[in-house]
Coordinates of C-alpha atoms in Angstrom, one line a residue:
X1 CA 68.0 11.1 -3.6
X2 CA 65.5 10.4 -6.3
X3 CA 66.1 10.5 -10.0
X4 CA 63.9 13.6 -10.2
X5 CA 66.2 15.4 -7.7
X6 CA 69.4 14.7 -9.6
X7 CA 70.1 17.0 -12.6
X8 CA 73.2 15.1 -13.6
X9 CA 71.3 11.9 -14.4
X10 CA 71.0 13.1 -18.0
X11 CA 74.8 12.9 -18.3
X12 CA 75.0 9.3 -17.0
X13 CA 75.2 6.1 -19.0
X14 CA 71.7 4.7 -19.7
X15 CA 71.8 1.8 -17.3
X16 CA 72.5 4.1 -14.3
X17 CA 69.0 5.6 -14.0
X18 CA 67.5 2.3 -12.9
X19 CA 70.2 1.4 -10.4
X20 CA 70.1 1.7 -6.6
X21 CA 73.3 1.5 -4.6
X22 CA 74.2 -1.9 -3.0
X23 CA 73.1 -1.7 0.6
X24 CA 75.6 -3.3 3.0
X25 CA 74.9 -4.5 6.5
X26 CA 74.6 -1.6 8.9
X27 CA 77.9 -0.9 10.7
X28 CA 78.0 -1.3 14.5
X29 CA 79.3 2.3 14.9
X30 CA 76.4 3.7 12.9
X31 CA 73.7 1.9 14.9
X32 CA 75.3 2.8 18.3
X33 CA 75.6 6.5 17.2
X34 CA 71.9 6.5 16.1
X35 CA 70.4 4.9 19.1
X36 CA 72.9 5.9 21.8
X37 CA 73.6 2.2 22.8
X38 CA 76.7 0.1 23.2
X39 CA 77.5 -3.6 23.2
X40 CA 76.1 -4.2 19.7
X41 CA 76.6 -7.5 17.9
X42 CA 76.6 -7.8 14.2
X43 CA 75.2 -10.9 12.5
X44 CA 74.4 -9.3 9.2
X45 CA 77.3 -9.6 6.8
X46 CA 78.5 -13.2 6.9
X47 CA 81.8 -12.3 8.5
X48 CA 84.0 -14.8 10.3
X49 CA 83.6 -14.2 14.0
X50 CA 87.1 -15.5 14.6
X51 CA 88.6 -12.9 12.3
X52 CA 92.0 -13.6 10.6
X53 CA 94.3 -16.4 11.7
X54 CA 97.7 -15.9 13.3
X55 CA 99.5 -16.4 10.0
X56 CA 97.6 -13.6 8.4
X57 CA 98.1 -11.3 11.4
X58 CA 101.8 -11.9 11.4
X59 CA 102.0 -11.2 7.7
X60 CA 100.2 -7.9 8.1
X61 CA 102.6 -6.9 10.9
X62 CA 105.6 -7.7 8.7
X63 CA 104.2 -5.7 5.8
X64 CA 103.6 -2.5 7.8
X65 CA 107.1 -1.0 7.2
X66 CA 106.3 -0.8 3.4
X67 CA 103.1 1.3 3.7
X68 CA 104.8 4.2 2.1
X69 CA 105.2 2.2 -1.1
X70 CA 102.7 1.2 -3.7
X71 CA 101.7 -2.5 -3.6
X72 CA 102.9 -4.9 -6.2
X73 CA 100.5 -4.1 -9.1
X74 CA 100.8 -7.7 -10.4
X75 CA 100.3 -9.2 -7.0
X76 CA 103.0 -11.7 -7.9
X77 CA 103.4 -13.4 -4.5
X78 CA 99.7 -13.7 -3.9
X79 CA 99.0 -15.0 -7.4
X80 CA 101.7 -17.6 -7.0
X81 CA 100.3 -18.7 -3.6
X82 CA 96.8 -19.0 -5.0
X83 CA 98.1 -20.8 -8.1
X84 CA 100.1 -23.3 -5.9
X85 CA 97.1 -23.9 -3.7
X86 CA 94.9 -24.7 -6.7
X87 CA 97.6 -26.3 -8.8
X88 CA 97.0 -24.0 -11.7
X89 CA 99.2 -21.5 -13.6
X90 CA 99.6 -18.0 -12.1
X91 CA 98.4 -16.8 -15.5
X92 CA 95.0 -18.3 -14.6
X93 CA 94.6 -16.1 -11.6
X94 CA 92.9 -12.6 -11.5
X95 CA 93.1 -10.7 -8.2
X96 CA 90.3 -8.5 -7.1
X97 CA 89.4 -6.0 -4.4
X98 CA 87.1 -8.6 -3.0
X99 CA 85.5 -11.1 -5.3
X100 CA 82.9 -8.3 -6.1
X101 CA 85.7 -6.5 -8.0
X102 CA 86.2 -9.6 -10.2
X103 CA 82.5 -9.9 -10.9
X104 CA 82.5 -6.3 -12.0
X105 CA 85.5 -7.0 -14.3
X106 CA 83.5 -9.9 -15.9
X107 CA 80.6 -7.5 -16.6
X108 CA 82.9 -4.8 -18.1
X109 CA 84.7 -7.3 -20.4
X110 CA 81.8 -9.4 -21.6
X111 CA 78.6 -7.3 -21.3
X112 CA 77.4 -4.3 -23.3
X113 CA 74.1 -2.9 -24.6
X114 CA 72.4 -5.6 -26.7
X115 CA 73.8 -8.5 -24.7
X116 CA 72.3 -10.3 -21.7
X117 CA 73.3 -11.9 -18.5
X118 CA 71.4 -14.6 -16.7
X119 CA 71.0 -15.4 -13.0
X120 CA 68.4 -16.8 -10.6
X121 CA 65.9 -15.1 -8.5
X122 CA 67.1 -14.6 -4.9
X123 CA 70.7 -14.5 -6.1
X124 CA 73.5 -12.2 -5.1
X125 CA 72.6 -8.5 -5.6
X126 CA 75.9 -7.7 -7.4
X127 CA 74.9 -9.6 -10.5
X128 CA 72.0 -7.3 -11.6
X129 CA 74.0 -4.2 -10.5
X130 CA 77.1 -5.2 -12.6
X131 CA 74.8 -6.1 -15.6
X132 CA 72.8 -2.9 -15.6
X133 CA 75.7 -0.6 -15.0
X134 CA 77.2 -1.5 -18.4
X135 CA 73.9 -1.3 -20.2
X136 CA 73.2 -5.0 -20.7
X137 CA 69.9 -6.7 -20.0
X138 CA 69.4 -9.0 -17.0
X139 CA 67.4 -12.2 -17.4
X140 CA 66.2 -13.6 -14.1
X141 CA 65.1 -17.2 -13.9
X142 CA 62.5 -18.2 -11.3
X143 CA 63.9 -19.9 -8.2
X144 CA 63.1 -23.5 -7.1
X145 CA 63.0 -24.0 -3.4
X146 CA 64.8 -20.7 -3.0
X147 CA 67.7 -21.9 -5.1
X148 CA 68.8 -22.2 -8.7
X149 CA 66.5 -24.0 -11.1
X150 CA 68.9 -25.0 -13.8
X151 CA 66.2 -26.1 -16.2
X152 CA 64.5 -22.7 -15.9
X153 CA 67.9 -21.0 -16.4
X154 CA 68.7 -23.1 -19.5
X155 CA 65.4 -22.2 -21.1
X156 CA 66.4 -18.5 -20.9
X157 CA 69.7 -18.8 -22.7
X158 CA 69.7 -17.3 -26.2
X159 CA 72.1 -15.8 -28.8
X160 CA 72.4 -12.7 -26.7
X161 CA 73.5 -14.4 -23.5
X162 CA 77.1 -13.6 -22.7
X163 CA 77.4 -14.2 -18.9
X164 CA 75.6 -16.7 -16.7
X165 CA 76.1 -16.1 -13.0
X166 CA 75.7 -19.0 -10.4
X167 CA 76.4 -18.6 -6.7
X168 CA 77.2 -22.0 -5.2
X169 CA 76.3 -21.9 -2.3
X170 CA 73.8 -19.2 -3.0
X171 CA 73.7 -15.9 -1.0
X172 CA 71.3 -15.0 0.7
X173 CA 69.5 -18.4 0.8
X174 CA 72.3 -20.8 1.5
X175 CA 71.0 -23.3 -1.1
X176 CA 73.5 -25.3 -3.2
X177 CA 73.8 -27.3 -6.4
X178 CA 75.3 -30.8 -6.6
X179 CA 78.1 -31.6 -9.0
X180 CA 76.4 -33.7 -11.7
X181 CA 73.5 -31.3 -12.5
X182 CA 75.7 -28.3 -12.4
X183 CA 78.3 -29.8 -14.7
X184 CA 75.6 -31.0 -17.1
X185 CA 74.2 -27.4 -17.2
X186 CA 77.7 -26.0 -17.9
X187 CA 78.3 -28.5 -20.7
X188 CA 75.0 -27.5 -22.3
X189 CA 75.8 -23.8 -22.5
X190 CA 76.8 -22.3 -25.9
X191 CA 80.5 -21.3 -26.2
X192 CA 79.4 -17.7 -26.9
X193 CA 78.9 -17.1 -23.2
X194 CA 81.0 -17.4 -20.1
X195 CA 79.7 -19.0 -16.9
X196 CA 80.7 -17.6 -13.5
X197 CA 80.6 -20.0 -10.5
X198 CA 80.7 -17.8 -7.4
X199 CA 82.2 -19.9 -4.6
X200 CA 82.5 -17.4 -1.8
X201 CA 81.2 -19.8 0.8
X202 CA 82.7 -23.1 -0.5
X203 CA 85.0 -23.7 2.5
X204 CA 81.9 -24.2 4.8
X205 CA 80.3 -27.0 2.7
X206 CA 80.7 -30.6 3.7
X207 CA 78.1 -32.3 1.5
X208 CA 79.9 -35.1 -0.4
X209 CA 78.3 -34.3 -3.8
X210 CA 79.1 -30.5 -3.6
X211 CA 81.5 -29.6 -6.4
X212 CA 84.8 -27.8 -6.5
X213 CA 84.3 -26.0 -9.8
X214 CA 88.0 -25.1 -10.0
X215 CA 88.6 -28.8 -10.9
X216 CA 86.6 -28.2 -14.1
X217 CA 88.7 -25.4 -15.6
X218 CA 90.7 -27.6 -18.0
X219 CA 87.5 -29.2 -19.5
X220 CA 85.5 -25.9 -19.7
X221 CA 87.5 -23.0 -21.0
X222 CA 84.5 -20.7 -20.8
X223 CA 84.3 -21.2 -17.0
X224 CA 85.3 -18.6 -14.4
X225 CA 85.4 -19.5 -10.7
X226 CA 85.5 -16.8 -8.1
X227 CA 86.6 -17.1 -4.5
X228 CA 87.1 -14.7 -1.5
X229 CA 89.2 -14.3 1.6
X230 CA 86.4 -12.4 3.3
X231 CA 84.6 -15.4 4.7
X232 CA 86.3 -18.5 6.0
X233 CA 89.7 -16.7 6.0
X234 CA 88.4 -13.8 8.1
X235 CA 89.9 -11.0 6.0
X236 CA 86.7 -9.0 5.2
X237 CA 88.1 -5.6 6.1
X238 CA 91.0 -6.0 3.7
X239 CA 88.9 -6.8 0.6
X240 CA 90.7 -9.4 -1.4
X241 CA 89.3 -12.1 -3.7
X242 CA 90.2 -13.8 -6.9
X243 CA 89.1 -15.6 -10.0
X244 CA 90.5 -18.7 -11.7
X245 CA 89.9 -19.3 -15.4
X246 CA 91.5 -20.2 -18.6
X247 CA 94.5 -17.8 -19.0
X248 CA 93.0 -16.3 -22.1
X249 CA 90.0 -15.2 -20.1
X250 CA 92.2 -14.0 -17.3
X251 CA 94.1 -11.9 -19.8
X252 CA 90.9 -10.1 -20.7
X253 CA 89.9 -9.5 -17.1
X254 CA 93.3 -8.1 -16.3
X255 CA 93.0 -5.6 -19.1
X256 CA 90.2 -3.8 -17.2
X257 CA 91.6 -4.5 -13.7
X258 CA 92.3 -1.2 -11.9
X259 CA 96.0 -0.6 -11.1
X260 CA 97.0 -1.5 -7.6
X261 CA 93.5 -2.8 -6.9
X262 CA 94.6 -4.9 -3.9
X263 CA 96.7 -3.2 -1.2
X264 CA 99.9 -4.5 0.3
X265 CA 98.5 -5.6 3.6
X266 CA 95.7 -7.5 1.9
X267 CA 98.2 -9.2 -0.5
X268 CA 100.4 -10.3 2.4
X269 CA 97.6 -11.5 4.6
X270 CA 95.9 -13.4 1.8
X271 CA 99.1 -15.1 0.7
X272 CA 99.6 -16.3 4.3
X273 CA 96.0 -17.2 4.9
X274 CA 95.4 -19.4 1.9
X275 CA 97.7 -22.1 3.4
X276 CA 96.4 -21.7 7.0
X277 CA 94.3 -24.9 7.0
X278 CA 94.2 -24.9 10.8
X279 CA 92.4 -21.6 10.9
X280 CA 89.9 -22.5 8.2
X281 CA 89.2 -25.8 10.0
X282 CA 88.5 -23.9 13.3
X283 CA 86.3 -21.5 11.5
X284 CA 84.3 -24.3 9.8
X285 CA 83.9 -26.2 13.1
X286 CA 82.7 -23.0 14.9
X287 CA 80.2 -22.4 12.0
X288 CA 78.9 -26.0 12.2
X289 CA 78.2 -25.7 15.9
X290 CA 76.6 -22.3 15.5
X291 CA 74.4 -23.4 12.7
X292 CA 73.1 -26.2 14.8
X293 CA 72.5 -23.8 17.7
X294 CA 70.5 -21.4 15.6
X295 CA 68.4 -23.9 13.7
X296 CA 67.5 -25.7 16.9
X297 CA 66.5 -22.4 18.3
X298 CA 64.4 -21.5 15.3
X299 CA 62.6 -24.9 15.6
X300 CA 62.0 -24.4 19.3
X301 CA 60.4 -21.0 18.4
X302 CA 58.3 -22.5 15.7
X303 CA 60.1 -20.5 13.0
X304 CA 60.9 -21.9 9.6
X305 CA 64.2 -21.4 7.9
X306 CA 66.0 -22.2 4.6
X307 CA 68.5 -25.1 5.1
X308 CA 71.9 -23.5 4.5
X309 CA 75.4 -24.8 3.8
X310 CA 77.0 -21.3 4.2
X311 CA 78.0 -19.3 7.3
X312 CA 74.5 -17.9 7.6
X313 CA 70.9 -19.0 7.7
X314 CA 67.8 -17.3 6.5
X315 CA 64.9 -17.5 8.9
X316 CA 61.2 -17.3 7.8
X317 CA 59.3 -15.2 10.2
X318 CA 55.9 -15.9 8.6
X319 CA 55.1 -12.2 8.5
X320 CA 56.7 -9.0 7.3
X321 CA 60.2 -9.0 8.8
X322 CA 60.8 -5.2 8.9
X323 CA 59.3 -4.6 12.4
X324 CA 61.1 -7.5 13.9
X325 CA 64.4 -6.3 12.3
X326 CA 63.8 -2.9 13.8
X327 CA 63.1 -4.4 17.3
X328 CA 66.4 -6.4 17.0
X329 CA 68.3 -3.2 16.1
X330 CA 67.0 -1.5 19.2
X331 CA 68.4 -4.3 21.3
X332 CA 71.8 -3.9 19.6
X333 CA 71.5 -6.9 17.3
X334 CA 72.2 -6.3 13.6
X335 CA 70.9 -8.9 11.1
X336 CA 70.1 -8.6 7.4
X337 CA 66.6 -7.9 6.1
X338 CA 66.4 -9.3 2.5
X339 CA 63.2 -7.8 1.1
X340 CA 65.3 -6.5 -1.8
X341 CA 65.9 -10.1 -2.7
X342 CA 62.2 -10.8 -2.9
X343 CA 62.0 -12.2 0.6
X344 CA 60.2 -9.7 2.7
X345 CA 59.3 -12.2 5.4
X346 CA 62.9 -13.3 6.0
X347 CA 66.0 -12.2 7.8
X348 CA 69.4 -13.5 6.9
X349 CA 71.4 -14.2 10.1
X350 CA 75.2 -14.8 10.1
X351 CA 76.6 -17.5 12.3
X352 CA 78.3 -15.8 15.3
X353 CA 80.0 -16.8 18.5
X354 CA 78.0 -19.1 20.8
X355 CA 77.1 -16.2 23.1
X356 CA 76.0 -14.0 20.2
X357 CA 73.9 -16.7 18.8
X358 CA 72.2 -17.2 22.2
X359 CA 71.6 -13.5 22.5
X360 CA 69.9 -13.4 19.1
X361 CA 67.7 -16.3 19.9
X362 CA 66.7 -14.9 23.3
X363 CA 65.8 -11.5 21.7
X364 CA 63.8 -13.2 18.9
X365 CA 61.9 -15.2 21.5
X366 CA 60.8 -12.0 23.3
X367 CA 60.1 -10.1 20.1
X368 CA 57.9 -12.6 18.3
X369 CA 55.7 -12.8 21.3
X370 CA 54.6 -9.2 21.1
X371 CA 54.9 -8.4 17.3

């Protein structure tokens, strides 16, 4: 529906007029219903192909008898498990319905008309949505090699900047920032803004100079670090994430957190999953092998790609990606077009099981020959 077709737009807050809804990856059921096909594979939403580990599954089963009761609104056991894992106070933990929920809390607490947030080109789509929804102004720094250019970002910081968003690794490009330059950047920010380091994919990264920003919380009280259980822990359907921060920042975030925002099954599963190192290790190993499989296949096909440290890789098709994406859909393969991120020639492809990766590469080989 266009703005012209919606008579209620005049009643909405000013920032809503320019927003378009976040577009998730197409569900398998929707594609199969549309095309009358079956056997579809989804490599679009950076999900863990192994799903949850056995500890999380057992915790979900144990929580089922309590479905008639509201969840613990304070998420006491989950916050304690997260705090123990990171060796912080439970007062430093904010629980979200996925980490997106926490990002939205940050915007509602710290942004308003007349203030600005700052992020990079090709960064996560939720940052501009959260900013504009509260009537603040988004400042977008140009990217460097598809990733964050910290010098360009620093040049845009001013007295109106209240939130700086950095995804490390970045989605959808898979690029990353090393510890020293990122910490120097944070140290140079004014104390009148908070900086959010979005570490949704951090478990997949093995580079020795990749930072764990949660270790910087004591030294940088204006820092917020977000994590999720949707990726390496395989709990995407349950929607649970969290932020770590100075307890004084967490107090403000919790003031706008919706009651019972994380359900009981999610709380139980996440509390069990955070200590399941074996499952995370298996997920990371599968991802590493799948990444090698896909990038080798792209090289064989003469396709460029953006080197990634996440559980996805963005391939450069050297032409408009939309027709190739459509051809993949008709073969029952869902990947993610990212023209809305300013990358119309690219597709983001999640790492899947070995057979699914092979099927994707075989389909691409056929399609690029004729399109």
